[in-house]
């Protein structure tokens, strides 16, 4: 149970003595191909932790605070297109000419190229269903990176490296061009909110120019394409970046003047599917039953209907009613160091009692006593414990170690509380 001697996500440590080499699997109707990534092929996406490249200073994701005036704010939402597939293309350029692509893990589709989406593939579709759709158009199924041991188990290290590279680049570019007059918020592994109000003085068109320059330079420097929405608030900027996705040109600036043709906030709401609003992602059927297909349609829904017909409480109903009109006063917030980190996994076919016992079975040497006498038997390096649940636990610990390393690189600080949890029968 001793921690690894090197950050497990660092490419230079992959494949060494019990390490975790990356495996990219691409399959088509005629072939299945696996590519093991070595440290050289990964070097462009990460930071050295055990020699070679020097570690950069912490990425704080901070900038100057913009004036908080909702009517004058200029907010960008930058969303990387097909981010996970872009990472695979970085490591394996052959995929750039491999036709429609679908990335999958476990029994779930998680990323789709525009060509595959046009063929009917959808996120969270079963991989077997997706394969049937792309098979006839020369497409390929690409498996997410995974560890060989303990496992096999999906490994997000390569994606986290690429994400940190994107955000480090954004931080550097914004600092140089805007002279600290911005706030950068990492919304997820592949999307960011950027408040440039202080630099633009509220000029939405200048915000659009900044967005276009970032979008073009990001692709040139990293090979990753992004779509950017520019608006007066977070919600409209997010919806605008969705509207800017391929086959659109990648940039959507919501006009400051209402009624300004196809770029007005109301037009954007009218073209946005209602389930795209925050809080409505799983309510598509309920909304369709009420004849509500777009965000603008929700504007005619009485307050009592949000509660009576959709089951929302008063506070949530009021928030969603504001969203349907394009109103959102939430500020862009720079990231702060996390005080705690946790990882978890569901077990569908293993009893939780297999994870920890009161008596030693004699496997793997001396056990480790946890809490009120629960005993965990150690793994032998290179060989997973006979219990699947126990190697899942070890994988979670490696995942947690990786997140701790990422947090330290981002902020130069460590969390004070770490949690590993499992749920199941």
mmCIF file of C-alpha atoms in Angstrom:
data_model
loop_
_atom_site.group_PDB
_atom_site.id
_atom_site.type_symbol
_atom_site.label_atom_id
_atom_site.label_comp_id
_atom_site.label_asym_id
_atom_site.label_seq_id
_atom_site.Cartn_x
_atom_site.Cartn_y
_atom_site.Cartn_z
ATOM 1 C CA UNK A 1 0.000 0.000 0.000
ATOM 2 C CA UNK A 2 3.027 2.311 -0.132
ATOM 3 C CA UNK A 3 2.571 5.283 -2.486
ATOM 4 C CA UNK A 4 4.291 5.278 -5.851
ATOM 5 C CA UNK A 5 7.702 6.935 -6.008
ATOM 6 C CA UNK A 6 6.677 9.078 -9.016
ATOM 7 C CA UNK A 7 3.467 10.841 -9.917
ATOM 8 C CA UNK A 8 1.543 8.089 -11.640
ATOM 9 C CA UNK A 9 0.134 10.366 -14.319
ATOM 10 C CA UNK A 10 3.534 11.556 -15.519
ATOM 11 C CA UNK A 11 4.335 10.015 -18.929
ATOM 12 C CA UNK A 12 7.965 9.463 -17.969
ATOM 13 C CA UNK A 13 6.871 7.026 -15.256
ATOM 14 C CA UNK A 14 4.514 5.003 -17.470
ATOM 15 C CA UNK A 15 5.533 1.447 -18.148
ATOM 16 C CA UNK A 16 8.270 1.205 -15.529
ATOM 17 C CA UNK A 17 8.348 -1.599 -13.004
ATOM 18 C CA UNK A 18 4.690 -2.176 -12.234
ATOM 19 C CA UNK A 19 3.714 1.167 -13.717
ATOM 20 C CA UNK A 20 0.730 1.923 -15.891
ATOM 21 C CA UNK A 21 1.438 2.121 -19.626
ATOM 22 C CA UNK A 22 -1.184 3.838 -21.714
ATOM 23 C CA UNK A 23 -3.084 1.765 -24.207
ATOM 24 C CA UNK A 24 -5.100 3.267 -27.033
ATOM 25 C CA UNK A 25 -7.322 0.772 -28.811
ATOM 26 C CA UNK A 26 -8.768 1.549 -32.234
ATOM 27 C CA UNK A 27 -11.035 -0.978 -33.907
ATOM 28 C CA UNK A 28 -12.974 -1.129 -37.160
ATOM 29 C CA UNK A 29 -14.992 -3.801 -38.886
ATOM 30 C CA UNK A 30 -11.785 -5.385 -40.165
ATOM 31 C CA UNK A 31 -9.221 -4.840 -37.428
ATOM 32 C CA UNK A 32 -8.513 -4.099 -33.816
ATOM 33 C CA UNK A 33 -5.280 -2.325 -33.039
ATOM 34 C CA UNK A 34 -3.698 -1.504 -29.688
ATOM 35 C CA UNK A 35 -0.982 1.110 -29.278
ATOM 36 C CA UNK A 36 1.070 1.332 -26.101
ATOM 37 C CA UNK A 37 2.220 4.877 -25.494
ATOM 38 C CA UNK A 38 5.767 5.441 -24.324
ATOM 39 C CA UNK A 39 7.174 8.449 -22.539
ATOM 40 C CA UNK A 40 8.328 10.102 -25.764
ATOM 41 C CA UNK A 41 4.864 10.067 -27.309
ATOM 42 C CA UNK A 42 3.386 11.629 -24.180
ATOM 43 C CA UNK A 43 6.005 14.256 -23.499
ATOM 44 C CA UNK A 44 4.139 17.082 -25.187
ATOM 45 C CA UNK A 45 1.107 16.863 -22.918
ATOM 46 C CA UNK A 46 2.496 16.778 -19.393
ATOM 47 C CA UNK A 47 5.115 18.011 -16.984
ATOM 48 C CA UNK A 48 8.095 16.001 -15.820
ATOM 49 C CA UNK A 49 7.929 14.856 -12.227
ATOM 50 C CA UNK A 50 10.972 12.630 -11.959
ATOM 51 C CA UNK A 51 13.612 14.274 -14.095
ATOM 52 C CA UNK A 52 13.807 15.779 -17.554
ATOM 53 C CA UNK A 53 11.505 18.769 -17.763
ATOM 54 C CA UNK A 54 11.515 21.101 -14.787
ATOM 55 C CA UNK A 55 8.238 21.448 -12.942
ATOM 56 C CA UNK A 56 6.459 24.722 -13.751
ATOM 57 C CA UNK A 57 5.175 27.042 -11.055
ATOM 58 C CA UNK A 58 1.707 26.287 -9.706
ATOM 59 C CA UNK A 59 -1.186 27.059 -12.050
ATOM 60 C CA UNK A 60 -3.403 29.298 -9.965
ATOM 61 C CA UNK A 61 -6.045 30.106 -12.609
ATOM 62 C CA UNK A 62 -6.408 33.628 -11.282
ATOM 63 C CA UNK A 63 -6.650 37.057 -12.817
ATOM 64 C CA UNK A 64 -7.825 40.533 -12.029
ATOM 65 C CA UNK A 65 -11.359 40.876 -10.700
ATOM 66 C CA UNK A 66 -13.783 42.371 -13.241
ATOM 67 C CA UNK A 67 -16.409 44.908 -12.118
ATOM 68 C CA UNK A 68 -19.562 43.103 -11.073
ATOM 69 C CA UNK A 69 -22.188 44.772 -13.254
ATOM 70 C CA UNK A 70 -24.356 42.120 -14.960
ATOM 71 C CA UNK A 71 -25.474 44.504 -17.687
ATOM 72 C CA UNK A 72 -21.890 45.273 -18.742
ATOM 73 C CA UNK A 73 -20.120 41.970 -18.207
ATOM 74 C CA UNK A 74 -18.300 40.234 -21.052
ATOM 75 C CA UNK A 75 -17.960 36.507 -20.423
ATOM 76 C CA UNK A 76 -16.432 33.848 -22.653
ATOM 77 C CA UNK A 77 -17.220 30.140 -22.448
ATOM 78 C CA UNK A 78 -14.520 28.079 -24.166
ATOM 79 C CA UNK A 79 -15.304 24.407 -24.768
ATOM 80 C CA UNK A 80 -12.792 22.064 -26.422
ATOM 81 C CA UNK A 81 -14.318 20.104 -29.297
ATOM 82 C CA UNK A 82 -14.116 16.308 -28.996
ATOM 83 C CA UNK A 83 -11.477 16.810 -26.315
ATOM 84 C CA UNK A 84 -10.911 13.170 -25.415
ATOM 85 C CA UNK A 85 -10.558 12.132 -29.060
ATOM 86 C CA UNK A 86 -8.204 15.094 -29.630
ATOM 87 C CA UNK A 87 -5.904 13.692 -26.941
ATOM 88 C CA UNK A 88 -5.831 10.328 -28.714
ATOM 89 C CA UNK A 89 -5.043 12.070 -32.004
ATOM 90 C CA UNK A 90 -2.144 13.852 -30.312
ATOM 91 C CA UNK A 91 -0.645 10.514 -29.330
ATOM 92 C CA UNK A 92 -1.627 8.691 -32.520
ATOM 93 C CA UNK A 93 -1.790 11.066 -35.555
ATOM 94 C CA UNK A 94 -3.083 8.221 -37.716
ATOM 95 C CA UNK A 95 -6.484 8.754 -36.126
ATOM 96 C CA UNK A 96 -6.738 12.169 -37.815
ATOM 97 C CA UNK A 97 -7.389 10.377 -41.108
ATOM 98 C CA UNK A 98 -9.232 7.397 -39.675
ATOM 99 C CA UNK A 99 -12.719 8.652 -40.498
ATOM 100 C CA UNK A 100 -15.609 8.862 -38.016
ATOM 101 C CA UNK A 101 -14.472 8.087 -34.457
ATOM 102 C CA UNK A 102 -16.250 6.991 -31.289
ATOM 103 C CA UNK A 103 -14.500 6.888 -27.900
ATOM 104 C CA UNK A 104 -15.840 4.418 -25.385
ATOM 105 C CA UNK A 105 -15.128 3.038 -21.927
ATOM 106 C CA UNK A 106 -16.726 0.214 -19.981
ATOM 107 C CA UNK A 107 -20.146 -0.039 -21.636
ATOM 108 C CA UNK A 108 -20.521 3.651 -22.441
ATOM 109 C CA UNK A 109 -19.817 6.012 -25.359
ATOM 110 C CA UNK A 110 -18.166 9.178 -24.002
ATOM 111 C CA UNK A 111 -16.971 11.181 -27.038
ATOM 112 C CA UNK A 112 -18.109 11.329 -30.663
ATOM 113 C CA UNK A 113 -16.646 12.947 -33.753
ATOM 114 C CA UNK A 114 -19.045 15.137 -35.790
ATOM 115 C CA UNK A 115 -19.137 12.530 -38.581
ATOM 116 C CA UNK A 116 -20.131 9.780 -36.162
ATOM 117 C CA UNK A 117 -22.737 12.030 -34.589
ATOM 118 C CA UNK A 118 -24.206 12.644 -38.040
ATOM 119 C CA UNK A 119 -24.492 8.871 -38.410
ATOM 120 C CA UNK A 120 -26.673 8.693 -35.312
ATOM 121 C CA UNK A 121 -24.171 7.903 -32.560
ATOM 122 C CA UNK A 122 -25.036 9.539 -29.230
ATOM 123 C CA UNK A 123 -23.254 9.897 -25.908
ATOM 124 C CA UNK A 124 -23.931 7.110 -23.385
ATOM 125 C CA UNK A 125 -25.046 4.785 -26.154
ATOM 126 C CA UNK A 126 -23.918 1.192 -25.787
ATOM 127 C CA UNK A 127 -20.657 0.648 -27.714
ATOM 128 C CA UNK A 128 -22.187 -2.294 -29.604
ATOM 129 C CA UNK A 129 -24.929 -0.008 -30.915
ATOM 130 C CA UNK A 130 -22.399 2.690 -31.849
ATOM 131 C CA UNK A 131 -20.212 0.168 -33.661
ATOM 132 C CA UNK A 132 -23.163 -0.956 -35.775
ATOM 133 C CA UNK A 133 -23.738 2.664 -36.862
ATOM 134 C CA UNK A 134 -20.122 3.551 -37.742
ATOM 135 C CA UNK A 135 -19.198 0.197 -39.246
ATOM 136 C CA UNK A 136 -20.904 0.956 -42.534
ATOM 137 C CA UNK A 137 -19.262 4.378 -42.968
ATOM 138 C CA UNK A 138 -15.677 3.295 -42.353
ATOM 139 C CA UNK A 139 -15.626 4.492 -38.765
ATOM 140 C CA UNK A 140 -13.515 3.334 -35.834
ATOM 141 C CA UNK A 141 -14.183 2.618 -32.177
ATOM 142 C CA UNK A 142 -11.415 3.966 -29.917
ATOM 143 C CA UNK A 143 -11.118 2.723 -26.354
ATOM 144 C CA UNK A 144 -10.203 5.102 -23.551
ATOM 145 C CA UNK A 145 -6.697 4.774 -22.104
ATOM 146 C CA UNK A 146 -6.372 2.138 -19.434
ATOM 147 C CA UNK A 147 -3.961 0.680 -16.949
ATOM 148 C CA UNK A 148 -2.777 -2.861 -17.449
ATOM 149 C CA UNK A 149 -2.254 -3.227 -13.711
ATOM 150 C CA UNK A 150 -4.091 -2.978 -11.442
ATOM 151 C CA UNK A 151 -6.820 -3.693 -13.849
ATOM 152 C CA UNK A 152 -7.401 -3.396 -16.711
ATOM 153 C CA UNK A 153 -9.070 -0.128 -15.705
ATOM 154 C CA UNK A 154 -9.694 3.158 -17.515
ATOM 155 C CA UNK A 155 -6.983 5.722 -16.779
ATOM 156 C CA UNK A 156 -7.554 9.477 -17.166
ATOM 157 C CA UNK A 157 -3.952 10.553 -16.720
ATOM 158 C CA UNK A 158 -3.364 11.460 -20.368
ATOM 159 C CA UNK A 159 -6.561 13.515 -20.496
ATOM 160 C CA UNK A 160 -5.653 15.356 -17.281
ATOM 161 C CA UNK A 161 -2.215 16.152 -18.708
ATOM 162 C CA UNK A 162 -3.783 17.607 -21.848
ATOM 163 C CA UNK A 163 -6.241 19.604 -19.763
ATOM 164 C CA UNK A 164 -3.476 21.094 -17.667
ATOM 165 C CA UNK A 165 -1.574 22.010 -20.814
ATOM 166 C CA UNK A 166 -4.632 23.818 -22.208
ATOM 167 C CA UNK A 167 -5.268 25.737 -18.990
ATOM 168 C CA UNK A 168 -1.591 26.592 -18.521
ATOM 169 C CA UNK A 169 -1.586 27.957 -22.066
ATOM 170 C CA UNK A 170 -4.787 29.937 -21.443
ATOM 171 C CA UNK A 171 -3.381 31.397 -18.235
ATOM 172 C CA UNK A 172 -0.181 32.473 -19.985
ATOM 173 C CA UNK A 173 -1.964 33.949 -23.008
ATOM 174 C CA UNK A 174 -4.516 35.874 -20.985
ATOM 175 C CA UNK A 175 -1.869 37.212 -18.613
ATOM 176 C CA UNK A 176 0.237 38.462 -21.517
ATOM 177 C CA UNK A 177 -2.581 39.916 -23.614
ATOM 178 C CA UNK A 178 -4.954 41.245 -20.952
ATOM 179 C CA UNK A 179 -2.366 42.262 -18.361
ATOM 180 C CA UNK A 180 -4.149 40.543 -15.503
ATOM 181 C CA UNK A 181 -7.569 42.027 -16.282
ATOM 182 C CA UNK A 182 -9.459 38.743 -16.412
ATOM 183 C CA UNK A 183 -10.822 35.915 -14.286
ATOM 184 C CA UNK A 184 -10.339 32.339 -15.487
ATOM 185 C CA UNK A 185 -12.486 29.521 -14.096
ATOM 186 C CA UNK A 186 -11.908 25.879 -14.924
ATOM 187 C CA UNK A 187 -15.433 24.526 -15.313
ATOM 188 C CA UNK A 188 -14.405 20.983 -16.223
ATOM 189 C CA UNK A 189 -11.545 19.043 -17.765
ATOM 190 C CA UNK A 190 -12.198 20.655 -21.166
ATOM 191 C CA UNK A 191 -14.127 23.892 -20.634
ATOM 192 C CA UNK A 192 -13.490 27.292 -19.089
ATOM 193 C CA UNK A 193 -15.308 30.504 -18.249
ATOM 194 C CA UNK A 194 -13.327 33.706 -18.757
ATOM 195 C CA UNK A 195 -14.527 37.106 -17.541
ATOM 196 C CA UNK A 196 -12.818 39.833 -19.612
ATOM 197 C CA UNK A 197 -15.031 42.729 -18.498
ATOM 198 C CA UNK A 198 -12.202 44.704 -16.942
ATOM 199 C CA UNK A 199 -10.150 44.593 -20.139
ATOM 200 C CA UNK A 200 -12.992 45.246 -22.588
ATOM 201 C CA UNK A 201 -14.818 47.905 -20.599
ATOM 202 C CA UNK A 202 -18.041 46.076 -21.424
ATOM 203 C CA UNK A 203 -17.480 46.007 -25.207
ATOM 204 C CA UNK A 204 -19.010 42.677 -26.292
ATOM 205 C CA UNK A 205 -17.508 42.873 -29.792
ATOM 206 C CA UNK A 206 -14.016 43.280 -28.322
ATOM 207 C CA UNK A 207 -14.771 40.194 -26.270
ATOM 208 C CA UNK A 208 -15.568 38.411 -29.528
ATOM 209 C CA UNK A 209 -12.201 39.442 -30.976
ATOM 210 C CA UNK A 210 -10.412 38.080 -27.908
ATOM 211 C CA UNK A 211 -12.374 34.830 -28.196
ATOM 212 C CA UNK A 212 -11.529 34.380 -31.885
ATOM 213 C CA UNK A 213 -7.849 34.982 -31.258
ATOM 214 C CA UNK A 214 -7.780 32.477 -28.390
ATOM 215 C CA UNK A 215 -9.658 29.900 -30.453
ATOM 216 C CA UNK A 216 -7.271 30.124 -33.412
ATOM 217 C CA UNK A 217 -4.078 30.235 -31.348
ATOM 218 C CA UNK A 218 -5.178 27.317 -29.150
ATOM 219 C CA UNK A 219 -5.571 25.097 -32.199
ATOM 220 C CA UNK A 220 -2.246 26.274 -33.628
ATOM 221 C CA UNK A 221 -0.341 25.720 -30.384
ATOM 222 C CA UNK A 222 -1.971 22.528 -29.065
ATOM 223 C CA UNK A 223 -3.862 20.993 -31.985
ATOM 224 C CA UNK A 224 -7.069 21.183 -29.942
ATOM 225 C CA UNK A 225 -10.035 22.943 -31.496
ATOM 226 C CA UNK A 226 -12.507 24.828 -29.340
ATOM 227 C CA UNK A 227 -15.864 26.532 -29.648
ATOM 228 C CA UNK A 228 -16.359 29.834 -27.841
ATOM 229 C CA UNK A 229 -19.501 31.669 -26.812
ATOM 230 C CA UNK A 230 -19.426 35.331 -25.775
ATOM 231 C CA UNK A 231 -22.271 36.925 -23.837
ATOM 232 C CA UNK A 232 -23.289 39.076 -20.864
ATOM 233 C CA UNK A 233 -23.562 36.122 -18.477
ATOM 234 C CA UNK A 234 -22.386 32.563 -17.903
ATOM 235 C CA UNK A 235 -25.578 30.883 -19.057
ATOM 236 C CA UNK A 236 -25.801 32.639 -22.413
ATOM 237 C CA UNK A 237 -22.057 32.200 -22.993
ATOM 238 C CA UNK A 238 -22.441 28.450 -22.398
ATOM 239 C CA UNK A 239 -25.434 28.165 -24.718
ATOM 240 C CA UNK A 240 -23.595 30.248 -27.325
ATOM 241 C CA UNK A 241 -20.585 27.908 -27.280
ATOM 242 C CA UNK A 242 -22.961 24.998 -27.889
ATOM 243 C CA UNK A 243 -24.442 26.860 -30.865
ATOM 244 C CA UNK A 244 -20.894 27.477 -32.143
ATOM 245 C CA UNK A 245 -20.061 23.760 -32.292
ATOM 246 C CA UNK A 246 -19.370 22.135 -35.694
ATOM 247 C CA UNK A 247 -20.674 22.438 -38.323
ATOM 248 C CA UNK A 248 -20.823 26.090 -37.182
ATOM 249 C CA UNK A 249 -17.635 28.176 -37.358
ATOM 250 C CA UNK A 250 -16.674 27.907 -33.679
ATOM 251 C CA UNK A 251 -17.589 31.417 -32.468
ATOM 252 C CA UNK A 252 -20.951 32.807 -31.369
ATOM 253 C CA UNK A 253 -21.176 36.334 -29.954
ATOM 254 C CA UNK A 254 -24.564 37.107 -28.406
ATOM 255 C CA UNK A 255 -25.515 40.577 -29.536
ATOM 256 C CA UNK A 256 -25.767 43.269 -26.876
ATOM 257 C CA UNK A 257 -28.886 44.629 -28.624
ATOM 258 C CA UNK A 258 -32.127 42.694 -28.318
ATOM 259 C CA UNK A 259 -33.785 41.919 -31.610
ATOM 260 C CA UNK A 260 -30.493 42.015 -33.490
ATOM 261 C CA UNK A 261 -31.325 39.158 -35.824
ATOM 262 C CA UNK A 262 -30.033 35.638 -35.343
ATOM 263 C CA UNK A 263 -27.425 36.622 -32.739
ATOM 264 C CA UNK A 264 -29.799 38.019 -30.111
ATOM 265 C CA UNK A 265 -30.225 36.366 -26.736
ATOM 266 C CA UNK A 266 -33.872 35.563 -27.482
ATOM 267 C CA UNK A 267 -32.977 33.903 -30.775
ATOM 268 C CA UNK A 268 -30.323 31.847 -29.020
ATOM 269 C CA UNK A 269 -32.876 30.677 -26.453
ATOM 270 C CA UNK A 270 -35.312 29.865 -29.261
ATOM 271 C CA UNK A 271 -32.769 27.565 -30.931
ATOM 272 C CA UNK A 272 -31.582 25.937 -27.661
ATOM 273 C CA UNK A 273 -33.264 22.631 -26.721
ATOM 274 C CA UNK A 274 -34.933 23.021 -23.329
ATOM 275 C CA UNK A 275 -32.994 20.120 -21.723
ATOM 276 C CA UNK A 276 -29.751 22.051 -22.353
ATOM 277 C CA UNK A 277 -30.632 24.449 -19.527
ATOM 278 C CA UNK A 278 -28.901 23.598 -16.215
ATOM 279 C CA UNK A 279 -31.153 21.423 -14.083
ATOM 280 C CA UNK A 280 -33.233 20.070 -16.966
ATOM 281 C CA UNK A 281 -30.842 17.514 -18.434
ATOM 282 C CA UNK A 282 -32.933 14.506 -17.439
ATOM 283 C CA UNK A 283 -36.355 16.028 -18.002
ATOM 284 C CA UNK A 284 -36.654 15.817 -21.782
ATOM 285 C CA UNK A 285 -39.677 13.495 -21.684
ATOM 286 C CA UNK A 286 -41.503 15.595 -19.098
ATOM 287 C CA UNK A 287 -40.899 18.760 -21.106
ATOM 288 C CA UNK A 288 -41.994 17.122 -24.358
ATOM 289 C CA UNK A 289 -45.205 15.997 -22.676
ATOM 290 C CA UNK A 290 -45.929 19.657 -21.910
ATOM 291 C CA UNK A 291 -45.093 20.724 -25.463
ATOM 292 C CA UNK A 292 -41.916 22.533 -24.416
ATOM 293 C CA UNK A 293 -39.063 21.918 -26.819
ATOM 294 C CA UNK A 294 -36.852 25.022 -26.572
ATOM 295 C CA UNK A 295 -35.551 27.199 -23.763
ATOM 296 C CA UNK A 296 -37.702 30.061 -25.080
ATOM 297 C CA UNK A 297 -40.811 27.841 -24.829
ATOM 298 C CA UNK A 298 -40.255 27.668 -21.069
ATOM 299 C CA UNK A 299 -40.913 31.393 -20.791
ATOM 300 C CA UNK A 300 -44.659 30.771 -21.095
ATOM 301 C CA UNK A 301 -44.670 28.218 -18.269
ATOM 302 C CA UNK A 302 -46.436 29.672 -15.174
ATOM 303 C CA UNK A 303 -44.542 29.548 -11.882
ATOM 304 C CA UNK A 304 -47.003 27.073 -10.382
ATOM 305 C CA UNK A 305 -46.486 24.694 -13.329
ATOM 306 C CA UNK A 306 -42.782 24.373 -12.520
ATOM 307 C CA UNK A 307 -43.833 23.005 -9.146
ATOM 308 C CA UNK A 308 -47.078 21.175 -9.915
ATOM 309 C CA UNK A 309 -46.196 19.568 -13.258
ATOM 310 C CA UNK A 310 -42.404 19.287 -13.060
ATOM 311 C CA UNK A 311 -41.953 18.821 -9.332
ATOM 312 C CA UNK A 312 -39.479 21.634 -8.676
ATOM 313 C CA UNK A 313 -39.350 23.490 -5.388
ATOM 314 C CA UNK A 314 -40.002 27.220 -5.268
ATOM 315 C CA UNK A 315 -36.334 28.220 -5.317
ATOM 316 C CA UNK A 316 -35.379 25.857 -8.166
ATOM 317 C CA UNK A 317 -38.481 26.893 -10.144
ATOM 318 C CA UNK A 318 -37.598 30.579 -9.824
ATOM 319 C CA UNK A 319 -34.018 29.906 -10.918
ATOM 320 C CA UNK A 320 -35.128 27.916 -13.974
ATOM 321 C CA UNK A 321 -37.650 30.616 -14.901
ATOM 322 C CA UNK A 322 -34.797 33.139 -14.909
ATOM 323 C CA UNK A 323 -32.662 30.810 -17.020
ATOM 324 C CA UNK A 324 -35.460 30.471 -19.588
ATOM 325 C CA UNK A 325 -35.230 34.243 -20.098
ATOM 326 C CA UNK A 326 -31.457 34.203 -20.335
ATOM 327 C CA UNK A 327 -30.876 35.740 -16.905
ATOM 328 C CA UNK A 328 -27.934 34.586 -14.798
ATOM 329 C CA UNK A 329 -26.094 36.738 -12.265
ATOM 330 C CA UNK A 330 -23.585 34.100 -11.111
ATOM 331 C CA UNK A 331 -20.026 35.450 -11.347
ATOM 332 C CA UNK A 332 -17.003 33.765 -12.881
ATOM 333 C CA UNK A 333 -14.877 32.485 -10.006
ATOM 334 C CA UNK A 334 -11.194 31.672 -10.039
ATOM 335 C CA UNK A 335 -10.406 28.229 -8.662
ATOM 336 C CA UNK A 336 -9.323 27.787 -5.065
ATOM 337 C CA UNK A 337 -7.233 24.945 -3.630
ATOM 338 C CA UNK A 338 -9.373 22.012 -2.536
ATOM 339 C CA UNK A 339 -9.407 21.116 1.134
ATOM 340 C CA UNK A 340 -10.517 17.557 0.408
ATOM 341 C CA UNK A 341 -10.413 15.074 -2.478
ATOM 342 C CA UNK A 342 -12.372 11.878 -2.957
ATOM 343 C CA UNK A 343 -12.689 9.030 -5.422
ATOM 344 C CA UNK A 344 -15.469 6.459 -5.609
ATOM 345 C CA UNK A 345 -16.657 3.511 -7.642
ATOM 346 C CA UNK A 346 -19.742 1.362 -7.929
ATOM 347 C CA UNK A 347 -19.438 -2.407 -7.544
ATOM 348 C CA UNK A 348 -22.173 -4.295 -9.331
ATOM 349 C CA UNK A 349 -21.096 -7.896 -8.890
ATOM 350 C CA UNK A 350 -18.959 -8.009 -5.740
ATOM 351 C CA UNK A 351 -20.010 -7.939 -2.120
ATOM 352 C CA UNK A 352 -18.504 -5.087 -0.148
ATOM 353 C CA UNK A 353 -17.494 -7.605 2.480
ATOM 354 C CA UNK A 354 -14.795 -8.823 0.075
ATOM 355 C CA UNK A 355 -13.044 -5.489 0.350
ATOM 356 C CA UNK A 356 -12.238 -5.700 4.030
ATOM 357 C CA UNK A 357 -12.298 -8.648 6.419
ATOM 358 C CA UNK A 358 -11.641 -9.357 10.049
ATOM 359 C CA UNK A 359 -9.446 -12.370 9.387
ATOM 360 C CA UNK A 360 -6.331 -12.777 7.237
ATOM 361 C CA UNK A 361 -6.526 -15.376 4.446
ATOM 362 C CA UNK A 362 -2.731 -15.561 4.156
ATOM 363 C CA UNK A 363 -2.521 -13.893 0.752
ATOM 364 C CA UNK A 364 0.148 -11.292 0.000
ATOM 365 C CA UNK A 365 1.925 -11.095 3.330
ATOM 366 C CA UNK A 366 1.036 -8.989 6.349
ATOM 367 C CA UNK A 367 -2.249 -7.131 6.199
ATOM 368 C CA UNK A 368 -3.056 -3.531 7.082
ATOM 369 C CA UNK A 369 -5.491 -2.834 9.923
ATOM 370 C CA UNK A 370 -7.975 -0.055 9.217
ATOM 371 C CA UNK A 371 -10.468 1.495 11.639
ATOM 372 C CA UNK A 372 -12.054 -0.890 14.139
ATOM 373 C CA UNK A 373 -10.107 -3.978 13.148
ATOM 374 C CA UNK A 374 -10.879 -4.223 9.418
ATOM 375 C CA UNK A 375 -8.008 -5.932 7.644
ATOM 376 C CA UNK A 376 -6.852 -5.254 4.088
ATOM 377 C CA UNK A 377 -4.535 -7.760 2.462
ATOM 378 C CA UNK A 378 -1.790 -6.187 0.317
ATOM 379 C CA UNK A 379 -1.405 -6.658 -3.409
ATOM 380 C CA UNK A 380 1.719 -8.175 -4.876
ATOM 381 C CA UNK A 381 3.283 -5.840 -7.437
ATOM 382 C CA UNK A 382 2.333 -6.875 -10.951
ATOM 383 C CA UNK A 383 -0.322 -9.355 -9.823
ATOM 384 C CA UNK A 384 -3.816 -8.307 -8.883
ATOM 385 C CA UNK A 385 -5.481 -9.801 -5.848
ATOM 386 C CA UNK A 386 -7.845 -12.671 -6.754
ATOM 387 C CA UNK A 387 -10.743 -10.465 -5.627
ATOM 388 C CA UNK A 388 -11.826 -8.020 -8.339
ATOM 389 C CA UNK A 389 -13.148 -5.670 -5.691
ATOM 390 C CA UNK A 390 -9.728 -5.431 -4.101
ATOM 391 C CA UNK A 391 -7.904 -4.402 -7.260
ATOM 392 C CA UNK A 392 -10.633 -1.862 -7.873
ATOM 393 C CA UNK A 393 -9.803 -0.451 -4.454
ATOM 394 C CA UNK A 394 -6.122 -0.287 -5.355
ATOM 395 C CA UNK A 395 -6.995 1.435 -8.635
ATOM 396 C CA UNK A 396 -9.006 4.020 -6.737
ATOM 397 C CA UNK A 397 -6.033 4.719 -4.505
ATOM 398 C CA UNK A 398 -3.849 5.272 -7.560
ATOM 399 C CA UNK A 399 -6.558 7.567 -8.983
ATOM 400 C CA UNK A 400 -6.589 9.534 -5.744
ATOM 401 C CA UNK A 401 -2.795 9.808 -5.709
ATOM 402 C CA UNK A 402 -2.947 11.192 -9.242
ATOM 403 C CA UNK A 403 -5.518 13.818 -8.246
ATOM 404 C CA UNK A 404 -3.402 14.850 -5.274
ATOM 405 C CA UNK A 405 -0.418 15.317 -7.599
ATOM 406 C CA UNK A 406 -2.566 17.355 -9.995
ATOM 407 C CA UNK A 407 -3.802 19.564 -7.158
ATOM 408 C CA UNK A 408 -0.246 20.206 -6.019
ATOM 409 C CA UNK A 409 0.854 21.162 -9.526
ATOM 410 C CA UNK A 410 -2.115 23.517 -9.863
ATOM 411 C CA UNK A 411 -1.826 25.293 -6.530
ATOM 412 C CA UNK A 412 1.383 24.257 -4.792
ATOM 413 C CA UNK A 413 -0.775 23.046 -1.884
ATOM 414 C CA UNK A 414 -2.071 19.682 -0.700
ATOM 415 C CA UNK A 415 -5.594 18.837 0.527
ATOM 416 C CA UNK A 416 -5.981 17.880 4.166
ATOM 417 C CA UNK A 417 -8.621 15.169 3.719
ATOM 418 C CA UNK A 418 -8.583 12.206 1.319
ATOM 419 C CA UNK A 419 -11.465 9.778 0.870
ATOM 420 C CA UNK A 420 -11.828 6.485 -1.017
ATOM 421 C CA UNK A 421 -15.341 5.044 -1.184
ATOM 422 C CA UNK A 422 -17.058 2.110 -2.827
ATOM 423 C CA UNK A 423 -20.761 1.451 -3.251
ATOM 424 C CA UNK A 424 -22.559 -1.688 -4.232
ATOM 425 C CA UNK A 425 -24.477 -4.754 -3.060
#
